[in-house]
PDB file of C-alpha atoms in Angstrom:
ATOM      1  CA  MET A   1       8.105  26.471 -40.493  1.00  0.00           C
ATOM      2  CA  LYS A   2       6.435  23.808 -42.537  1.00  0.00           C
ATOM      3  CA  ARG A   3       3.696  21.882 -40.694  1.00  0.00           C
ATOM      4  CA  PRO A   4       4.102  18.093 -40.963  1.00  0.00           C
ATOM      5  CA  ARG A   5       1.404  16.292 -42.933  1.00  0.00           C
ATOM      6  CA  VAL A   6      -1.459  14.951 -40.988  1.00  0.00           C
ATOM      7  CA  GLN A   7      -1.861  11.237 -41.135  1.00  0.00           C
ATOM      8  CA  THR A   8      -5.347   9.836 -41.757  1.00  0.00           C
ATOM      9  CA  VAL A   9      -6.352   6.943 -39.631  1.00  0.00           C
ATOM     10  CA  LEU A  10      -9.519   4.797 -39.987  1.00  0.00           C
ATOM     11  CA  PHE A  11     -10.741   2.479 -37.150  1.00  0.00           C
ATOM     12  CA  VAL A  12     -13.044  -0.352 -38.198  1.00  0.00           C
ATOM     13  CA  CYS A  13     -15.323  -2.763 -36.166  1.00  0.00           C
ATOM     14  CA  SER A  14     -18.605  -4.413 -36.913  1.00  0.00           C
ATOM     15  CA  GLN A  15     -21.351  -1.975 -35.839  1.00  0.00           C
ATOM     16  CA  ASN A  16     -19.337   1.218 -35.272  1.00  0.00           C
ATOM     17  CA  LYS A  17     -20.961   1.518 -31.877  1.00  0.00           C
ATOM     18  CA  LEU A  18     -18.355   0.615 -29.272  1.00  0.00           C
ATOM     19  CA  ARG A  19     -14.703  -0.118 -30.263  1.00  0.00           C
ATOM     20  CA  SER A  20     -14.022   1.888 -33.353  1.00  0.00           C
ATOM     21  CA  PRO A  21     -15.927   5.079 -32.039  1.00  0.00           C
ATOM     22  CA  THR A  22     -13.912   4.787 -28.858  1.00  0.00           C
ATOM     23  CA  ALA A  23     -10.668   4.588 -30.810  1.00  0.00           C
ATOM     24  CA  GLU A  24     -11.718   7.558 -32.900  1.00  0.00           C
ATOM     25  CA  GLN A  25     -12.501   9.637 -29.863  1.00  0.00           C
ATOM     26  CA  VAL A  26      -9.258   8.631 -28.060  1.00  0.00           C
ATOM     27  CA  PHE A  27      -6.927   9.388 -31.070  1.00  0.00           C
ATOM     28  CA  SER A  28      -8.834  12.481 -32.346  1.00  0.00           C
ATOM     29  CA  ARG A  29      -7.071  14.401 -29.532  1.00  0.00           C
ATOM     30  CA  ARG A  30      -3.769  14.067 -31.507  1.00  0.00           C
ATOM     31  CA  PRO A  31      -3.104  17.156 -33.617  1.00  0.00           C
ATOM     32  CA  ASP A  32      -0.968  14.995 -36.098  1.00  0.00           C
ATOM     33  CA  LEU A  33      -3.857  12.704 -36.934  1.00  0.00           C
ATOM     34  CA  GLU A  34      -7.213  13.027 -38.670  1.00  0.00           C
ATOM     35  CA  VAL A  35      -9.295  10.123 -37.584  1.00  0.00           C
ATOM     36  CA  ASP A  36     -12.649   8.464 -38.529  1.00  0.00           C
ATOM     37  CA  SER A  37     -14.366   5.184 -37.735  1.00  0.00           C
ATOM     38  CA  ALA A  38     -16.781   2.838 -39.559  1.00  0.00           C
ATOM     39  CA  GLY A  39     -18.435  -0.571 -39.349  1.00  0.00           C
ATOM     40  CA  THR A  40     -18.210  -3.489 -41.672  1.00  0.00           C
ATOM     41  CA  ASN A  41     -21.977  -4.414 -41.203  1.00  0.00           C
ATOM     42  CA  HIS A  42     -24.413  -2.897 -43.569  1.00  0.00           C
ATOM     43  CA  ASP A  43     -26.511  -1.631 -40.663  1.00  0.00           C
ATOM     44  CA  ALA A  44     -23.480  -0.050 -38.879  1.00  0.00           C
ATOM     45  CA  GLU A  45     -23.830   3.473 -37.446  1.00  0.00           C
ATOM     46  CA  ASN A  46     -21.331   4.647 -40.087  1.00  0.00           C
ATOM     47  CA  PRO A  47     -20.981   1.866 -42.705  1.00  0.00           C
ATOM     48  CA  LEU A  48     -17.495   1.267 -44.304  1.00  0.00           C
ATOM     49  CA  THR A  49     -17.356   2.758 -47.791  1.00  0.00           C
ATOM     50  CA  ALA A  50     -14.788   2.890 -50.636  1.00  0.00           C
ATOM     51  CA  GLU A  51     -14.392   6.593 -50.048  1.00  0.00           C
ATOM     52  CA  LEU A  52     -13.367   6.020 -46.397  1.00  0.00           C
ATOM     53  CA  VAL A  53     -10.882   3.319 -47.457  1.00  0.00           C
ATOM     54  CA  THR A  54      -9.252   5.613 -50.073  1.00  0.00           C
ATOM     55  CA  TRP A  55      -9.112   8.479 -47.588  1.00  0.00           C
ATOM     56  CA  ALA A  56      -7.183   6.527 -44.978  1.00  0.00           C
ATOM     57  CA  ASP A  57      -3.331   6.156 -44.837  1.00  0.00           C
ATOM     58  CA  VAL A  58      -3.648   3.398 -42.265  1.00  0.00           C
ATOM     59  CA  ILE A  59      -6.669   1.227 -41.339  1.00  0.00           C
ATOM     60  CA  PHE A  60      -6.976  -0.423 -37.875  1.00  0.00           C
ATOM     61  CA  VAL A  61      -9.408  -3.355 -37.731  1.00  0.00           C
ATOM     62  CA  MET A  62     -10.531  -4.788 -34.397  1.00  0.00           C
ATOM     63  CA  GLU A  63     -10.653  -8.441 -35.573  1.00  0.00           C
ATOM     64  CA  LYS A  64      -9.330 -10.708 -38.366  1.00  0.00           C
ATOM     65  CA  ALA A  65     -12.983 -11.015 -39.644  1.00  0.00           C
ATOM     66  CA  HIS A  66     -12.967  -7.245 -40.227  1.00  0.00           C
ATOM     67  CA  ARG A  67      -9.806  -7.403 -42.279  1.00  0.00           C
ATOM     68  CA  SER A  68     -11.188 -10.261 -44.388  1.00  0.00           C
ATOM     69  CA  LYS A  69     -14.368  -8.230 -45.130  1.00  0.00           C
ATOM     70  CA  LEU A  70     -12.402  -5.149 -45.874  1.00  0.00           C
ATOM     71  CA  GLN A  71     -10.090  -7.049 -48.255  1.00  0.00           C
ATOM     72  CA  ARG A  72     -12.956  -8.837 -49.912  1.00  0.00           C
ATOM     73  CA  ARG A  73     -15.168  -5.797 -50.394  1.00  0.00           C
ATOM     74  CA  PHE A  74     -12.613  -3.138 -51.104  1.00  0.00           C
ATOM     75  CA  ARG A  75      -9.728  -4.886 -52.817  1.00  0.00           C
ATOM     76  CA  ALA A  76      -9.992  -2.532 -55.816  1.00  0.00           C
ATOM     77  CA  VAL A  77      -9.334   0.646 -53.661  1.00  0.00           C
ATOM     78  CA  LEU A  78      -7.132  -0.770 -50.866  1.00  0.00           C
ATOM     79  CA  GLY A  79      -3.964  -0.341 -52.888  1.00  0.00           C
ATOM     80  CA  GLY A  80      -0.896  -0.427 -50.644  1.00  0.00           C
ATOM     81  CA  ARG A  81      -2.622   0.880 -47.509  1.00  0.00           C
ATOM     82  CA  ARG A  82      -1.455  -0.546 -44.230  1.00  0.00           C
ATOM     83  CA  VAL A  83      -4.113  -2.623 -42.548  1.00  0.00           C
ATOM     84  CA  VAL A  84      -3.393  -3.541 -38.884  1.00  0.00           C
ATOM     85  CA  CYS A  85      -5.451  -6.077 -36.890  1.00  0.00           C
ATOM     86  CA  LEU A  86      -5.600  -5.166 -33.283  1.00  0.00           C
ATOM     87  CA  ASP A  87      -7.136  -8.405 -32.117  1.00  0.00           C
ATOM     88  CA  ILE A  88      -9.614  -6.606 -29.751  1.00  0.00           C
ATOM     89  CA  PRO A  89     -12.666  -8.646 -29.119  1.00  0.00           C
ATOM     90  CA  ASP A  90     -16.168  -7.193 -28.836  1.00  0.00           C
ATOM     91  CA  ASP A  91     -16.139  -7.395 -24.999  1.00  0.00           C
ATOM     92  CA  TYR A  92     -16.073  -3.745 -24.175  1.00  0.00           C
ATOM     93  CA  ALA A  93     -18.467  -0.847 -23.623  1.00  0.00           C
ATOM     94  CA  PHE A  94     -18.035   2.569 -25.370  1.00  0.00           C
ATOM     95  CA  MET A  95     -15.163   4.477 -23.725  1.00  0.00           C
ATOM     96  CA  GLN A  96     -14.540   1.691 -21.206  1.00  0.00           C
ATOM     97  CA  PRO A  97     -11.274   2.493 -19.405  1.00  0.00           C
ATOM     98  CA  GLU A  98      -9.885  -1.021 -20.175  1.00  0.00           C
ATOM     99  CA  LEU A  99     -10.662  -0.527 -23.879  1.00  0.00           C
ATOM    100  CA  ILE A 100      -9.004   2.849 -23.982  1.00  0.00           C
ATOM    101  CA  GLN A 101      -5.804   1.335 -22.373  1.00  0.00           C
ATOM    102  CA  LEU A 102      -5.849  -1.524 -24.843  1.00  0.00           C
ATOM    103  CA  LEU A 103      -6.259   0.783 -27.758  1.00  0.00           C
ATOM    104  CA  GLU A 104      -3.589   3.187 -26.634  1.00  0.00           C
ATOM    105  CA  ALA A 105      -1.112   0.318 -26.090  1.00  0.00           C
ATOM    106  CA  LYS A 106      -1.839  -1.539 -29.475  1.00  0.00           C
ATOM    107  CA  VAL A 107      -2.379   1.408 -31.766  1.00  0.00           C
ATOM    108  CA  SER A 108       0.436   3.666 -30.604  1.00  0.00           C
ATOM    109  CA  ARG A 109       3.197   1.290 -31.691  1.00  0.00           C
ATOM    110  CA  HIS A 110       1.951   1.640 -35.276  1.00  0.00           C
ATOM    111  CA  LEU A 111       1.866   5.447 -35.331  1.00  0.00           C
ATOM    112  CA  PRO A 112       4.548   8.084 -35.243  1.00  0.00           C
ATOM    113  CA  ALA A 113       5.221   9.259 -31.652  1.00  0.00           C
ATOM    114  CA  SER A 114       2.758  11.806 -30.481  1.00  0.00           C
ATOM    115  CA  PRO A 115       4.133  15.339 -30.932  1.00  0.00           C
ATOM    116  CA  PRO A 116       4.742  17.299 -27.813  1.00  0.00           C
ATOM    117  CA  THR A 117       1.941  19.663 -26.943  1.00  0.00           C
ATOM    118  CA  GLN A 118       3.020  23.298 -27.380  1.00  0.00           C
ATOM    119  CA  GLU A 119       3.121  25.263 -24.263  1.00  0.00           C
ATOM    120  CA  PRO A 120       1.962  28.865 -24.765  1.00  0.00           C
ATOM    121  CA  ASP A 121       4.715  31.501 -24.260  1.00  0.00           C
ATOM    122  CA  ALA A 122       4.363  33.014 -20.859  1.00  0.00           C
TER     123      ALA A 122
END
């Protein structure tokens, strides 16, 4: 049986310390996704690069300002990639339950349904 192709998903915020790393951790549990995160600021934990942009099938940005920076800096490599603005302000701590709920609600509607987890044969 052919395995479905894994979708690559990039989460972007400013510093890559709170929102996008939380999203990366939450969605890394899905076997049908390969996820990474980055920040638009030059001093971000993992700065956004052209390589990351070209790697991603879909890019989720936390705020409109992140989309603007992404489009301005990486216009040449963005191509037809989907860029989705989640409108999540920088008001949350890393892995804060409210942030996780918000991410799950807003991101899931833009991704294929999560595949059922395979139960081992008894």
